[in-house]
Short mmCIF file of C-alpha atoms in Angstrom, two decimals:
data_model
loop_
_atom_site.label_atom_id
_atom_site.label_comp_id
_atom_site.label_asym_id
_atom_site.label_seq_id
_atom_site.Cartn_x
_atom_site.Cartn_y
_atom_site.Cartn_z
CA MET A 1 65.33 -7.01 151.08
CA CYS A 2 65.65 -5.52 147.63
CA GLN A 3 62.85 -5.56 145.12
CA PRO A 4 63.54 -7.36 141.89
CA ILE A 5 64.61 -4.99 139.14
CA SER A 6 61.46 -5.64 137.11
CA GLY A 7 59.33 -4.69 140.14
CA ARG A 8 61.19 -1.40 140.57
CA VAL A 9 60.90 -0.65 136.85
CA LYS A 10 57.16 -1.29 136.91
CA GLU A 11 56.79 0.93 139.96
CA GLN A 12 58.76 3.71 138.26
CA GLU A 13 56.63 3.36 135.12
CA LEU A 14 53.46 3.56 137.20
CA ILE A 15 54.71 6.65 139.03
CA ALA A 16 55.63 8.26 135.69
CA LYS A 17 52.15 7.53 134.31
CA VAL A 18 50.48 8.95 137.43
CA ASN A 19 52.65 12.07 137.22
CA ALA A 20 51.88 12.51 133.51
CA THR A 21 48.16 12.10 134.15
CA TYR A 22 48.30 14.61 136.99
CA ALA A 23 50.16 17.11 134.79
CA GLN A 24 47.51 16.67 132.09
CA LEU A 25 44.79 17.22 134.68
CA LEU A 26 46.44 20.47 135.78
CA ALA A 27 46.74 21.62 132.16
CA ASN A 28 43.09 20.80 131.50
CA ASN A 29 42.05 22.64 134.64
CA ALA A 30 44.00 25.72 133.51
CA THR A 31 42.28 25.57 130.11
CA ILE A 32 38.83 25.33 131.68
CA THR A 33 39.63 28.20 134.03
CA ALA A 34 40.77 30.37 131.11
CA HIS A 35 37.54 29.60 129.23
CA LEU A 36 35.43 30.50 132.26
CA VAL A 37 37.28 33.78 132.69
CA SER A 38 36.75 34.55 129.01
CA ILE A 39 33.03 33.79 129.27
CA LYS A 40 32.76 36.06 132.30
CA ASP A 41 34.53 38.85 130.40
CA VAL A 42 32.13 38.47 127.47
CA GLU A 43 29.14 38.52 129.83
CA ASP A 44 30.43 41.68 131.51
CA VAL A 45 30.84 43.46 128.16
CA GLN A 46 27.45 42.22 126.99
CA THR A 47 25.76 43.45 130.17
CA HIS A 48 27.50 46.82 129.89
CA LEU A 49 26.41 47.26 126.26
CA LEU A 50 22.84 46.19 126.99
CA ASN A 51 22.67 48.63 129.89
CA LYS A 52 23.97 51.45 127.68
CA ALA A 53 21.29 50.57 125.14
CA GLY A 54 18.61 50.81 127.82
CA LEU A 55 18.03 47.07 127.88
CA ASP A 56 18.89 46.54 131.54
CA GLY A 57 17.99 43.09 132.79
CA LEU A 58 17.62 41.53 129.35
CA ASN A 59 20.16 38.83 130.19
CA ASP A 60 18.19 37.94 133.32
CA ASP A 61 14.95 37.83 131.35
CA ILE A 62 16.51 35.55 128.75
CA THR A 63 17.97 33.29 131.45
CA LYS A 64 14.62 33.04 133.24
CA THR A 65 12.84 32.28 129.96
CA PHE A 66 15.30 29.54 129.06
CA SER A 67 14.99 28.13 132.57
CA LYS A 68 11.21 27.96 132.22
CA ILE A 69 11.54 26.35 128.79
CA SER A 70 13.95 23.80 130.24
CA GLU A 71 11.59 22.97 133.09
CA GLU A 72 8.63 22.58 130.74
CA SER A 73 10.72 20.46 128.40
CA SER A 74 11.74 18.24 131.30
CA LYS A 75 8.10 17.81 132.35
CA PHE A 76 7.10 17.01 128.77
CA ASN A 77 9.92 14.47 128.45
CA GLN A 78 8.76 12.84 131.68
CA GLN A 79 5.21 12.61 130.34
CA LEU A 80 6.47 11.11 127.09
CA SER A 81 8.53 8.60 129.02
CA GLU A 82 5.53 7.60 131.13
CA ALA A 83 3.33 7.29 128.05
CA ASP A 84 5.98 5.24 126.28
CA SER A 85 6.30 2.85 129.20
CA LYS A 86 2.49 2.44 129.31
CA LEU A 87 2.46 1.62 125.61
CA GLY A 88 5.26 -0.85 126.11
CA ASP A 89 3.28 -2.79 128.73
#
């Protein structure tokens, strides 16, 4: 049995939309990958320059410090949330 023409047209439109969305997804993925490669290149140059300046490990120290700050901030936000819920009761 043949599908009605309108059914085939709708199916073709749906397939075209799926294909367009998939193509956009691939393009977005390529953009993200390019950004990540660029970030890695910048980090490599930054590390090289810091090492030449005798500041080996500075990036790691900064990362660890920001991690600690983030953890403390998270704990503080949790405490604020708990205090806020107690006040709301």
